[in-house]
JSON list of C-alpha atoms in Angstrom, two decimals:
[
{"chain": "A", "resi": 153, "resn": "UNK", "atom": "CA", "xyz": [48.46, 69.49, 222.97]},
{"chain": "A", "resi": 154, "resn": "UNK", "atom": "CA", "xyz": [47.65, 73.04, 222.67]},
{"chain": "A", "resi": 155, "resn": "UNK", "atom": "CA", "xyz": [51.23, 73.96, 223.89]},
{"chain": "A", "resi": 156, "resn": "UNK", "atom": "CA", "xyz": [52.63, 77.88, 222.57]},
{"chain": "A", "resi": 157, "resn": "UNK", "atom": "CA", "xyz": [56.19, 78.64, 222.84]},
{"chain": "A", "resi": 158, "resn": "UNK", "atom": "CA", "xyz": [57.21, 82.19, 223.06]},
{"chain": "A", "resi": 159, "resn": "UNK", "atom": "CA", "xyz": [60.77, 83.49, 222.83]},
{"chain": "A", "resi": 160, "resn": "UNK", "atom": "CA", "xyz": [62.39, 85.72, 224.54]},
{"chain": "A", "resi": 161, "resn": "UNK", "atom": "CA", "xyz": [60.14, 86.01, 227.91]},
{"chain": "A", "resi": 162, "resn": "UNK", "atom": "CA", "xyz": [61.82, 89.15, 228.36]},
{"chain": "A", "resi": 163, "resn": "UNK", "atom": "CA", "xyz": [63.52, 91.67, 226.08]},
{"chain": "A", "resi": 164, "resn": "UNK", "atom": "CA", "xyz": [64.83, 95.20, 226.67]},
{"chain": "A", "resi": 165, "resn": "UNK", "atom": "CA", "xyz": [65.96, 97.31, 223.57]},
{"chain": "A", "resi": 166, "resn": "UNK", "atom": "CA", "xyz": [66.62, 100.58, 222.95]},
{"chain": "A", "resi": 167, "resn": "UNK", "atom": "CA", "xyz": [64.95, 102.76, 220.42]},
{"chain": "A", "resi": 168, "resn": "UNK", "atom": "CA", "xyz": [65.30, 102.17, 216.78]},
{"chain": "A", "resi": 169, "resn": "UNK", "atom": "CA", "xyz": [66.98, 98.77, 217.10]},
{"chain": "A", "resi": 170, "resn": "UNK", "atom": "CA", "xyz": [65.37, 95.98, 215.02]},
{"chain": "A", "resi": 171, "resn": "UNK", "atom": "CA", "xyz": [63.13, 93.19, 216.96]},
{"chain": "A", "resi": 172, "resn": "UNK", "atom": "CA", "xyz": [62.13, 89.64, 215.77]},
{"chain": "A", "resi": 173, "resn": "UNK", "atom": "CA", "xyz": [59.89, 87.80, 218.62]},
{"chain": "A", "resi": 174, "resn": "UNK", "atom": "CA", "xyz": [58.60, 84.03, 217.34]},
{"chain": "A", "resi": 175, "resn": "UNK", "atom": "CA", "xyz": [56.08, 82.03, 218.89]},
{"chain": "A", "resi": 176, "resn": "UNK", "atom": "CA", "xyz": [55.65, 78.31, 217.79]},
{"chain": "A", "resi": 177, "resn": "UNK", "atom": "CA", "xyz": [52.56, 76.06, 218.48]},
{"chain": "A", "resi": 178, "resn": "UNK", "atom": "CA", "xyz": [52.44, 72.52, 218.49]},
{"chain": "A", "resi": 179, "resn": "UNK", "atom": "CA", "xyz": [49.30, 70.09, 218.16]},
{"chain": "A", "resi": 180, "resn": "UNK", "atom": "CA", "xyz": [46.98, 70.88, 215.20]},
{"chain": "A", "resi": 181, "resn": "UNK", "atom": "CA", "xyz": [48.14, 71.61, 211.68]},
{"chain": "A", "resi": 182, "resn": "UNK", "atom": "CA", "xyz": [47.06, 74.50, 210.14]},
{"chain": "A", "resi": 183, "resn": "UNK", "atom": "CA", "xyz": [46.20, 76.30, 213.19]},
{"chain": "A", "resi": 184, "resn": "UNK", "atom": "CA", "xyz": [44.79, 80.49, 213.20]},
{"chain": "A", "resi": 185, "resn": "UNK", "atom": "CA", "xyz": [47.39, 82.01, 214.84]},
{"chain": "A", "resi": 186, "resn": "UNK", "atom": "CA", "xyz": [47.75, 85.90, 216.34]},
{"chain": "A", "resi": 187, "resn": "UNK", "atom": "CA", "xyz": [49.83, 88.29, 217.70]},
{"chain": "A", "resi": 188, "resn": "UNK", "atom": "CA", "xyz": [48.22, 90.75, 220.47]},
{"chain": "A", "resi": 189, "resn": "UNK", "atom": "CA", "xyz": [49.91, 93.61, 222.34]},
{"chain": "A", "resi": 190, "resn": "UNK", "atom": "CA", "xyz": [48.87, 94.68, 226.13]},
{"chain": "A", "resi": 191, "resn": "UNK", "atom": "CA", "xyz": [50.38, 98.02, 227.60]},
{"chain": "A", "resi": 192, "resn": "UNK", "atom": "CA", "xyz": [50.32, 97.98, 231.15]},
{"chain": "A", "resi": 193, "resn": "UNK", "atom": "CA", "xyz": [46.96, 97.77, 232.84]},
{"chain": "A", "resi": 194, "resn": "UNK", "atom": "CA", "xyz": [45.34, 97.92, 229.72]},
{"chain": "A", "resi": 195, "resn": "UNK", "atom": "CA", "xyz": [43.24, 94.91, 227.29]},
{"chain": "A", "resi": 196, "resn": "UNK", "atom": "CA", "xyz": [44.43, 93.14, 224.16]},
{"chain": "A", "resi": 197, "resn": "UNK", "atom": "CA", "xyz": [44.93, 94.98, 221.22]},
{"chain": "A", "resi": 198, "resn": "UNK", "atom": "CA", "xyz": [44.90, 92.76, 218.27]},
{"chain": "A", "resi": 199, "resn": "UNK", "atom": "CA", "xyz": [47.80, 93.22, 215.86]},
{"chain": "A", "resi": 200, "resn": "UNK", "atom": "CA", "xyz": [47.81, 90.49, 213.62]},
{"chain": "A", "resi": 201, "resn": "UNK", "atom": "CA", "xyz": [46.63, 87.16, 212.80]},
{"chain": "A", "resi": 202, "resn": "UNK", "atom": "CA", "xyz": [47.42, 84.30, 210.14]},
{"chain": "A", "resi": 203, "resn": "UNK", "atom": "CA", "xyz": [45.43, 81.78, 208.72]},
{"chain": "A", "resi": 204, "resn": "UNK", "atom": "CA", "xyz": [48.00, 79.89, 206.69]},
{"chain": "A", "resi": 205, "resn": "UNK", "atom": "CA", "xyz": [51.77, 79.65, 205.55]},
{"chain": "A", "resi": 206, "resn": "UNK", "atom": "CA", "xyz": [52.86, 83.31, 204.34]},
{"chain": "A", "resi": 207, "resn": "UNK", "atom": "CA", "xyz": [49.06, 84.85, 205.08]},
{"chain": "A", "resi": 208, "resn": "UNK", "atom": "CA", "xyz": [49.03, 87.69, 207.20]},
{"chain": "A", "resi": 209, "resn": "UNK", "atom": "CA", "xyz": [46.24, 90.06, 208.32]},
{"chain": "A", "resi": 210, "resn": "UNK", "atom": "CA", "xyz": [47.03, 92.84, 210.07]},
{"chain": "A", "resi": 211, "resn": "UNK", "atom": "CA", "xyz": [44.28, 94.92, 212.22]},
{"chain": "A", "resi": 212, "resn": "UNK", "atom": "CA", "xyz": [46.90, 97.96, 212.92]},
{"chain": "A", "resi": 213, "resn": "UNK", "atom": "CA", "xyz": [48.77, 99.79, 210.83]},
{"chain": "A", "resi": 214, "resn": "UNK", "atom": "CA", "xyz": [51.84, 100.59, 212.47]},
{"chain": "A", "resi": 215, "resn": "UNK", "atom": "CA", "xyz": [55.70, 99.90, 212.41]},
{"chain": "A", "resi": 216, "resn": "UNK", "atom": "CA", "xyz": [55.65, 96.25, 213.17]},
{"chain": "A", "resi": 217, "resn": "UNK", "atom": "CA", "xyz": [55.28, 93.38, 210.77]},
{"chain": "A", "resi": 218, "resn": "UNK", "atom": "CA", "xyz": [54.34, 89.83, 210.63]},
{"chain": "A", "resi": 219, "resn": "UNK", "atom": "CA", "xyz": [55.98, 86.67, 209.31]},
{"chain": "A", "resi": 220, "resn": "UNK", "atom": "CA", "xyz": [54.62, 82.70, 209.05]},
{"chain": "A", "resi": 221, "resn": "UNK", "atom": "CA", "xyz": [57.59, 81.32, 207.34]},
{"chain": "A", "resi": 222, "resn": "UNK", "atom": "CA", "xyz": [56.56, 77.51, 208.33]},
{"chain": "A", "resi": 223, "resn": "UNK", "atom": "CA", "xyz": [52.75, 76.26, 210.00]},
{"chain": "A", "resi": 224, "resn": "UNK", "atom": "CA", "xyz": [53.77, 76.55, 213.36]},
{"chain": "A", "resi": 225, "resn": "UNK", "atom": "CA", "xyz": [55.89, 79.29, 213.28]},
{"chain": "A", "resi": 226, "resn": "UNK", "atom": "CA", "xyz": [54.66, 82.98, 213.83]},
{"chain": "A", "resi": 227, "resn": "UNK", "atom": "CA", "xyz": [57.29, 86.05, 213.55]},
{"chain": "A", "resi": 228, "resn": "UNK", "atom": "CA", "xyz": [56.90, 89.55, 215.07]},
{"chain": "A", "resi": 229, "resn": "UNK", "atom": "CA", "xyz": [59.35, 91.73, 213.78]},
{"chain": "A", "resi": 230, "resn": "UNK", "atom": "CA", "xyz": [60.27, 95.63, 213.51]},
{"chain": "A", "resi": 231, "resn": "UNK", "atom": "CA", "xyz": [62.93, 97.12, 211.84]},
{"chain": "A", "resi": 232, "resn": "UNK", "atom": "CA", "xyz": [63.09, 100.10, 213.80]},
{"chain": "A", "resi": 233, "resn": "UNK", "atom": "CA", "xyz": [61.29, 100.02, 217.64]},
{"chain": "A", "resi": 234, "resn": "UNK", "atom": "CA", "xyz": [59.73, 102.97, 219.05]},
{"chain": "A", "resi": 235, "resn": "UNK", "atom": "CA", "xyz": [59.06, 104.09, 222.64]},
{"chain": "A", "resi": 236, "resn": "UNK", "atom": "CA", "xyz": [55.40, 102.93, 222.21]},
{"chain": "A", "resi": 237, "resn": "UNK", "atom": "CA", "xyz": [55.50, 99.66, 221.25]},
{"chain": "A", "resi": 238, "resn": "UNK", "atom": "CA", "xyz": [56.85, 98.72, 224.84]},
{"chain": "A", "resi": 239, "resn": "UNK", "atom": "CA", "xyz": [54.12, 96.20, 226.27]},
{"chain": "A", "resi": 240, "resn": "UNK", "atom": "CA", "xyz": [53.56, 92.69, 226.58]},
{"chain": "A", "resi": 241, "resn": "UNK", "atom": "CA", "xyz": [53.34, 90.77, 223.62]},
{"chain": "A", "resi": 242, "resn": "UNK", "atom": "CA", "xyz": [50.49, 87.67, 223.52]},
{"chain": "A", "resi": 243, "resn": "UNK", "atom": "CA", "xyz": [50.58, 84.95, 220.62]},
{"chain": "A", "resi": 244, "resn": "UNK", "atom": "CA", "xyz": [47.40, 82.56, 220.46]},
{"chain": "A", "resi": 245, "resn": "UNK", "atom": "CA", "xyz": [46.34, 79.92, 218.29]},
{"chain": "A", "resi": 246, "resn": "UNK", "atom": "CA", "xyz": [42.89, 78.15, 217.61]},
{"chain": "A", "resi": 247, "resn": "UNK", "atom": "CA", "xyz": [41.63, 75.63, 215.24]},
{"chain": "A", "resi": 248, "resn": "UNK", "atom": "CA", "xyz": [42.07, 76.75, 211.40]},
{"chain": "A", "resi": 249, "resn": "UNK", "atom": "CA", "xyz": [39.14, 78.00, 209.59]},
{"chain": "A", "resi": 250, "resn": "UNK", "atom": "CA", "xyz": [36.77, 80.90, 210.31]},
{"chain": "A", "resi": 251, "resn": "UNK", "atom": "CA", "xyz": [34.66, 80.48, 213.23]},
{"chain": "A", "resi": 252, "resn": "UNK", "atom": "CA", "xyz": [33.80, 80.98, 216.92]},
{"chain": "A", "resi": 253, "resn": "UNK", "atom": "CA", "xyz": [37.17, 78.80, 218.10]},
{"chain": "A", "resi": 254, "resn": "UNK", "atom": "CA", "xyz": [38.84, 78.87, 221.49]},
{"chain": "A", "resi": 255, "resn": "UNK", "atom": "CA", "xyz": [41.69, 81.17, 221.74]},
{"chain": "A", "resi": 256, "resn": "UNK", "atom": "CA", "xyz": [44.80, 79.67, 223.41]},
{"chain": "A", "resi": 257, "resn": "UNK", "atom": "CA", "xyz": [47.19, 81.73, 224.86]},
{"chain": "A", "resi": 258, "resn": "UNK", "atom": "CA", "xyz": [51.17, 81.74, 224.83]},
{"chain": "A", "resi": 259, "resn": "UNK", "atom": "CA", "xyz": [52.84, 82.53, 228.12]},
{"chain": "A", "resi": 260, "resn": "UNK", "atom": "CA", "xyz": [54.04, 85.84, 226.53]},
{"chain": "A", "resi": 261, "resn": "UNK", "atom": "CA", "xyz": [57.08, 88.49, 225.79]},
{"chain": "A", "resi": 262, "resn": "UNK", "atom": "CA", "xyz": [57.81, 91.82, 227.81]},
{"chain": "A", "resi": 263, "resn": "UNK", "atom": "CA", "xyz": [59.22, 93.90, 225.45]},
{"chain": "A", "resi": 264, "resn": "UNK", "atom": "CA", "xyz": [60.82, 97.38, 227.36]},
{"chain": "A", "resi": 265, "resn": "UNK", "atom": "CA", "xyz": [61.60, 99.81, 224.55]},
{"chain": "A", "resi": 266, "resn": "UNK", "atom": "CA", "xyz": [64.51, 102.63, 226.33]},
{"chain": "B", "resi": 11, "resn": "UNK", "atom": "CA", "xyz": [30.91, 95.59, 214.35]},
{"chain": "B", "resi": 12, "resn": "UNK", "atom": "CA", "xyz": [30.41, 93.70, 217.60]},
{"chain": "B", "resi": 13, "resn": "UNK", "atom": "CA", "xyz": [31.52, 95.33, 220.83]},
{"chain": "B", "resi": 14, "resn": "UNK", "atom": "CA", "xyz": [31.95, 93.91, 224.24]},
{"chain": "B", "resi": 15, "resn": "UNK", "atom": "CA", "xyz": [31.82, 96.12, 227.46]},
{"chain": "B", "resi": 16, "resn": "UNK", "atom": "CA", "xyz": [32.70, 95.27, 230.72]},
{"chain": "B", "resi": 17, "resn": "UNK", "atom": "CA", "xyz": [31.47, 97.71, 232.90]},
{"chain": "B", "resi": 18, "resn": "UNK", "atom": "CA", "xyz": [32.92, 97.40, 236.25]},
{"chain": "B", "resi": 19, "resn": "UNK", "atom": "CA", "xyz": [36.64, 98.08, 236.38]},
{"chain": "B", "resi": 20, "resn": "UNK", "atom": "CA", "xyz": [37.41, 97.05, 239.49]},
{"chain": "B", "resi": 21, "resn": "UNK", "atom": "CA", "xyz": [35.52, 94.21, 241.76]},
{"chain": "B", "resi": 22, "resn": "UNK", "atom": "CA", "xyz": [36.35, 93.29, 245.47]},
{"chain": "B", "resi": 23, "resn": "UNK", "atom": "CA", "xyz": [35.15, 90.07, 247.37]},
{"chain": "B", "resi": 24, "resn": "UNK", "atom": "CA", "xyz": [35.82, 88.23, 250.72]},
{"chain": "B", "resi": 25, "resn": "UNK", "atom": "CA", "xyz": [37.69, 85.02, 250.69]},
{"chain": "B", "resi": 26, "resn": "UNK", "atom": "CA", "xyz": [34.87, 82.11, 250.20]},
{"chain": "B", "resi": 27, "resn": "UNK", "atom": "CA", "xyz": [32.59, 84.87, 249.17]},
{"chain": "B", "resi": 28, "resn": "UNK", "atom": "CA", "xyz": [30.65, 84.92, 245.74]},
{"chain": "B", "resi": 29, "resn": "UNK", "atom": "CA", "xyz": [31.33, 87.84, 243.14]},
{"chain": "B", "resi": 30, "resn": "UNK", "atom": "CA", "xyz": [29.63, 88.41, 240.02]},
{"chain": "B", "resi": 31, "resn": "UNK", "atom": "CA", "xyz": [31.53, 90.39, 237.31]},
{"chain": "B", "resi": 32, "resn": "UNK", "atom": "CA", "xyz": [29.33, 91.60, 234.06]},
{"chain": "B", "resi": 33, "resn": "UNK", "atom": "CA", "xyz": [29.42, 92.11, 230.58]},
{"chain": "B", "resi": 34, "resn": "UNK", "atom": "CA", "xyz": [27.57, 93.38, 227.80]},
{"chain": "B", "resi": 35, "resn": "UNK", "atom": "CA", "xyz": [27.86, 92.86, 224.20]},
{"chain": "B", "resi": 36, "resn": "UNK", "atom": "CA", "xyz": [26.25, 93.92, 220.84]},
{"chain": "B", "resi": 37, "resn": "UNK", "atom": "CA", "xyz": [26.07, 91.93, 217.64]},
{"chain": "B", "resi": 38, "resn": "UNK", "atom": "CA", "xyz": [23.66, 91.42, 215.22]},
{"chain": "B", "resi": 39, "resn": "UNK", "atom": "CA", "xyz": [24.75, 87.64, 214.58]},
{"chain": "B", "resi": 40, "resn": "UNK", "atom": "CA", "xyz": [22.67, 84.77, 216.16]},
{"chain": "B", "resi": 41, "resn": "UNK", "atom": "CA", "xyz": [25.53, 82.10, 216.05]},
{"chain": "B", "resi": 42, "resn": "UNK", "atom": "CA", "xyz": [28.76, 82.81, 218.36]},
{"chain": "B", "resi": 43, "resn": "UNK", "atom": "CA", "xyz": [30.83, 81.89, 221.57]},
{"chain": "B", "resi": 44, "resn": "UNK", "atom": "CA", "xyz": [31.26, 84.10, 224.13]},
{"chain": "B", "resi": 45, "resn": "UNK", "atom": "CA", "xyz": [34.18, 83.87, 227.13]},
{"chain": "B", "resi": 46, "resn": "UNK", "atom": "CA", "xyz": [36.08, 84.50, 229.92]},
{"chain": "B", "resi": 47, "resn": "UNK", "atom": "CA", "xyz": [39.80, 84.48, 230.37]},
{"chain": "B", "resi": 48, "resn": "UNK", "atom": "CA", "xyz": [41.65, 85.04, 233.78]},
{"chain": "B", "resi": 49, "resn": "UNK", "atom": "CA", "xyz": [45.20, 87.09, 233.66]},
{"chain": "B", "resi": 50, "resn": "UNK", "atom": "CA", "xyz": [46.81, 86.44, 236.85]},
{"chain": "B", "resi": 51, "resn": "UNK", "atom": "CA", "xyz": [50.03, 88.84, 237.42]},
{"chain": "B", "resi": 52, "resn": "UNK", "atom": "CA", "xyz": [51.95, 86.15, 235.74]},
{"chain": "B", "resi": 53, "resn": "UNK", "atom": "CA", "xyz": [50.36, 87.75, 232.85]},
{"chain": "B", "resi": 54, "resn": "UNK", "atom": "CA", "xyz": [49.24, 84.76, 230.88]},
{"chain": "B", "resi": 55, "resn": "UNK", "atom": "CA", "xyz": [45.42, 84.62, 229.57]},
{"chain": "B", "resi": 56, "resn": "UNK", "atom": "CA", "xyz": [43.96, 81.64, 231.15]},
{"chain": "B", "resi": 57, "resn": "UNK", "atom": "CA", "xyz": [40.74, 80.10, 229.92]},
{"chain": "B", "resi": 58, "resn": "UNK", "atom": "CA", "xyz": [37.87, 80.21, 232.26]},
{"chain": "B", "resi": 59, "resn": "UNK", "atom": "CA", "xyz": [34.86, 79.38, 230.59]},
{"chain": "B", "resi": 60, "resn": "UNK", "atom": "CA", "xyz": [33.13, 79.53, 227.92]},
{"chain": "B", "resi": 61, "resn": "UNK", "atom": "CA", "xyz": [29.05, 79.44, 226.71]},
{"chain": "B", "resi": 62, "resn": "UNK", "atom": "CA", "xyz": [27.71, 78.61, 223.16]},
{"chain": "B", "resi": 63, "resn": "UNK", "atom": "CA", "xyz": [25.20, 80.88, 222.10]},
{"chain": "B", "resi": 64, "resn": "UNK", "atom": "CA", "xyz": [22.75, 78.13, 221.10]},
{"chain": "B", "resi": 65, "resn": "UNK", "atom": "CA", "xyz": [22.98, 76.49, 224.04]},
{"chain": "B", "resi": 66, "resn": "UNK", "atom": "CA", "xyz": [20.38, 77.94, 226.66]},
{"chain": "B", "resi": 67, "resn": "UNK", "atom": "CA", "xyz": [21.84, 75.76, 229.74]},
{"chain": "B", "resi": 68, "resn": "UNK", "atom": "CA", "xyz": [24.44, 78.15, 231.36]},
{"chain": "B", "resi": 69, "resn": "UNK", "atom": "CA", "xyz": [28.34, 76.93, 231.88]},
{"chain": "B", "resi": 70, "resn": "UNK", "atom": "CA", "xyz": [29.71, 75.78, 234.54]},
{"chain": "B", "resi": 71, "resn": "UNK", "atom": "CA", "xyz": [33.21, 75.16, 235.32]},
{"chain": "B", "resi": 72, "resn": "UNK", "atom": "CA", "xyz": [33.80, 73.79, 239.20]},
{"chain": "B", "resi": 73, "resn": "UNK", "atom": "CA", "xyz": [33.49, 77.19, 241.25]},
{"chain": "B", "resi": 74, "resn": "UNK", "atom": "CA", "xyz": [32.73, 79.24, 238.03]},
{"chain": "B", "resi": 75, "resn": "UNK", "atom": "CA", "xyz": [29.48, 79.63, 236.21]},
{"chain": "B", "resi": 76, "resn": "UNK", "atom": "CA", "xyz": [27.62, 81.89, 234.22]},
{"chain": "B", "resi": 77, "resn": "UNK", "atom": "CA", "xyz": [24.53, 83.55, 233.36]},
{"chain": "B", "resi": 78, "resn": "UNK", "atom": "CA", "xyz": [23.96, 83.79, 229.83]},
{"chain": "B", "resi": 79, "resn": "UNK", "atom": "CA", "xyz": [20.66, 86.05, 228.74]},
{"chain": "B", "resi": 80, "resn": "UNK", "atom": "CA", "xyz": [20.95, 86.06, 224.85]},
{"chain": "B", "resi": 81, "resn": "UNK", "atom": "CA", "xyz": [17.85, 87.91, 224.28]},
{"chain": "B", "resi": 82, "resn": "UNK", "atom": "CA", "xyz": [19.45, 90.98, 226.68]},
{"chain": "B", "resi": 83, "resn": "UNK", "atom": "CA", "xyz": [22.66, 90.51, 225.25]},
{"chain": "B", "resi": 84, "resn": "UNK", "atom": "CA", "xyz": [24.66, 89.87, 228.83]},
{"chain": "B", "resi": 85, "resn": "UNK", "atom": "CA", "xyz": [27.16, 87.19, 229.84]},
{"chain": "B", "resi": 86, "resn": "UNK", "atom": "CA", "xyz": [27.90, 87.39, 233.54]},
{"chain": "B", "resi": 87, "resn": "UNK", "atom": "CA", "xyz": [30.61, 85.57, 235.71]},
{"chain": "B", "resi": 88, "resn": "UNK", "atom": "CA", "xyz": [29.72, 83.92, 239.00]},
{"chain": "B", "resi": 89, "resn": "UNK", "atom": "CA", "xyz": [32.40, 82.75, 241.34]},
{"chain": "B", "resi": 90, "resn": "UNK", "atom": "CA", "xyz": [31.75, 81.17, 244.31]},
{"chain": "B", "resi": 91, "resn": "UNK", "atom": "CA", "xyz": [33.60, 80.16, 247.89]},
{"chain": "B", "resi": 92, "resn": "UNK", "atom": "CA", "xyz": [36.47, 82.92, 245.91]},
{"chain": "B", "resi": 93, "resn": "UNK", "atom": "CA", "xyz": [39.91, 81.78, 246.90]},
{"chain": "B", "resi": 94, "resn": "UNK", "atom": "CA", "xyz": [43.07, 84.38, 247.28]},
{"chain": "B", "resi": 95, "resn": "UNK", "atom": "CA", "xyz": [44.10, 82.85, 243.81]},
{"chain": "B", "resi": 96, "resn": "UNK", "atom": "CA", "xyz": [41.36, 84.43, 241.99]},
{"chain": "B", "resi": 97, "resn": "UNK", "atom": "CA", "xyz": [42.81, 87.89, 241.96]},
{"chain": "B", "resi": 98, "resn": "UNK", "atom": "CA", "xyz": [43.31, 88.76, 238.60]},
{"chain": "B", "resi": 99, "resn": "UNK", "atom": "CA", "xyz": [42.00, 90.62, 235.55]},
{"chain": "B", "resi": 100, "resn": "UNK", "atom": "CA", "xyz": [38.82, 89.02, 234.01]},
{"chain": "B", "resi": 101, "resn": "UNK", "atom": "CA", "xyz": [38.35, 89.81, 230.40]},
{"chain": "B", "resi": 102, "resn": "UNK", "atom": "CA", "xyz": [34.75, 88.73, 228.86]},
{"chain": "B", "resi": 103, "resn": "UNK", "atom": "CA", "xyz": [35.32, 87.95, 224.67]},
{"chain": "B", "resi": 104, "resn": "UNK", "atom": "CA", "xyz": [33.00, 87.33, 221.87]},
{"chain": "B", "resi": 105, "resn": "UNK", "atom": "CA", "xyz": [33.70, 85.29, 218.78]},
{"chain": "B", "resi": 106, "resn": "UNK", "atom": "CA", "xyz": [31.29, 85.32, 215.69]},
{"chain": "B", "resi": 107, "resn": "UNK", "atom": "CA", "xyz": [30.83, 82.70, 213.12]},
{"chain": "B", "resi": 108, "resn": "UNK", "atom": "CA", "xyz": [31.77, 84.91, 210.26]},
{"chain": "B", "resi": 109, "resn": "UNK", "atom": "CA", "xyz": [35.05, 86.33, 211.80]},
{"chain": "B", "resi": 110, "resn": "UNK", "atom": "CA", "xyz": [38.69, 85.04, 212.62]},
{"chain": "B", "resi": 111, "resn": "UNK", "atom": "CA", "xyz": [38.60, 87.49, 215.14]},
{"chain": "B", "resi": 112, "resn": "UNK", "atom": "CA", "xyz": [38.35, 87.46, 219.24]},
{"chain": "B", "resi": 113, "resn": "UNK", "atom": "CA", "xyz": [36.69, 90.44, 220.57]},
{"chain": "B", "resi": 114, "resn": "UNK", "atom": "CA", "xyz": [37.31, 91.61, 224.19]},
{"chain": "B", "resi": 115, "resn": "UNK", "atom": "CA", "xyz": [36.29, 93.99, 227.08]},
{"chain": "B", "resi": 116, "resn": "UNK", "atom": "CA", "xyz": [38.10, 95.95, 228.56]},
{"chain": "B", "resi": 117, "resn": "UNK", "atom": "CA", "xyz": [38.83, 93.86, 231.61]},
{"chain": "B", "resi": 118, "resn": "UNK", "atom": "CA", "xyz": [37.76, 93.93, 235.41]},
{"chain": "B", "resi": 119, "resn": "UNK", "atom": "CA", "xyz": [39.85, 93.61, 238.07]},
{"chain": "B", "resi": 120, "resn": "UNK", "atom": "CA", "xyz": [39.19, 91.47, 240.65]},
{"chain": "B", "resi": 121, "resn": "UNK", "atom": "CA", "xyz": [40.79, 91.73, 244.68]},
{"chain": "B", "resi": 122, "resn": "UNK", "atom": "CA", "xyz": [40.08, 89.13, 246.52]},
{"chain": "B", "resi": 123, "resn": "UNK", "atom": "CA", "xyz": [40.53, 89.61, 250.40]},
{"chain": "B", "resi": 124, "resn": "UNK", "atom": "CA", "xyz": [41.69, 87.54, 252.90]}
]
């Protein structure tokens, strides 16, 4: 199974309040997994991704931070949202290891900031 | 670094119609996948296809192939007898052998009318 869990589907918060978004896979042990952001009519921006338990990459330096606390268990968090980091919010997973590996997709998280 | 560009940012086709969307990309490896997901307004990234760059036979997936030139560096999408349920935003993607990473265009949108 290549299933991905995403929680909430929706979420609207206002500015400077914290934010913790999780995704969970299950299948594969030791999946890649990633975070990507979309604003609205735009592509994927990669924010981060995770190769193991407690292993985070991140492509974007910015106010949000990443968390992989168990193997199938990714964590998006902020302490303090801004305006701009409204968009929708992707996780994905693929098979561990480096390599040209299909990307699976989550059914993502609509985050409105206010 | 590798880039992928999709040129075309909007595509229109009659229903049972075939469309062809492009894309280019630039690497310097000669090992890597290259794809295309669907995002329907649901918002979800969908797999389409996908073509292994050693292979030379092109993909095919029911109504959706491709035409892979490796040697021009371009990775078009062909869909054929195009239903209302196409309509979405094609993104073309590249994956390397020596990255974690999924690199993608900047999507094309495709209308399909009835």
């Amino acid at each position: 199974s290549q299933t991905i869990h995403q929680w909430p589907a929706t979420l609207v918060q206002p500015v400077g309040s914290p934010l913790s978004l999780e995704c969970t896979v299950e299948g594969t042990s030791n999946p890649n997994l990633y975070w990507y952001r979309q604003a609205a009519g735009r592509g994927l921006q990669l924010l981060f991704y995770s190769v193991g338990i407690g292993q985070i990459s991140s492509e974007v330096p910015q106010n949000l931070s990443a968390s992989r606390p168990q193997d199938r268990q990714f964590i998006l968090s902020s302490k303090k949202l801004l305006l701009s980091d409204s968009g929708f919010y992707l996780c994905a997973r693929n098979m561990g290891g480096p390599g040209p590996d299909t990307q699976y997709f989550g059914p993502g998280t609509r985050l409105t900031v206010l | 670094a590798q880039t992928v560009t999709q040129s075309q940012p909007e595509m229109s086709v009659q229903e049972a119609e075939t469309v062809t969307l492009s894309c280019t990309y630039d690497t310097s490896e000669s090992d890597y996948y290259l794809f295309w997901y669907k995002q329907p307004p649901s918002r979800q990234m969908i797999l389409v296809i996908r073509q292994e760059a050693y292979k030379q036979q092109n993909a095919t997936e029911n109504r959706f192939s491709v035409n892979f030139q490796k040697a021009a560096k371009s990775f078009s999408l062909k869909i054929s007898d195009s239903q209302l349920g196409d309509a979405a935003m094609y993104f073309c993607a590249y994956a390397g052998y020596s990255s974690y990473k999924l690199i993608f265009g900047s999507g094309t949108r495709l209308l399909v009318r009835p």
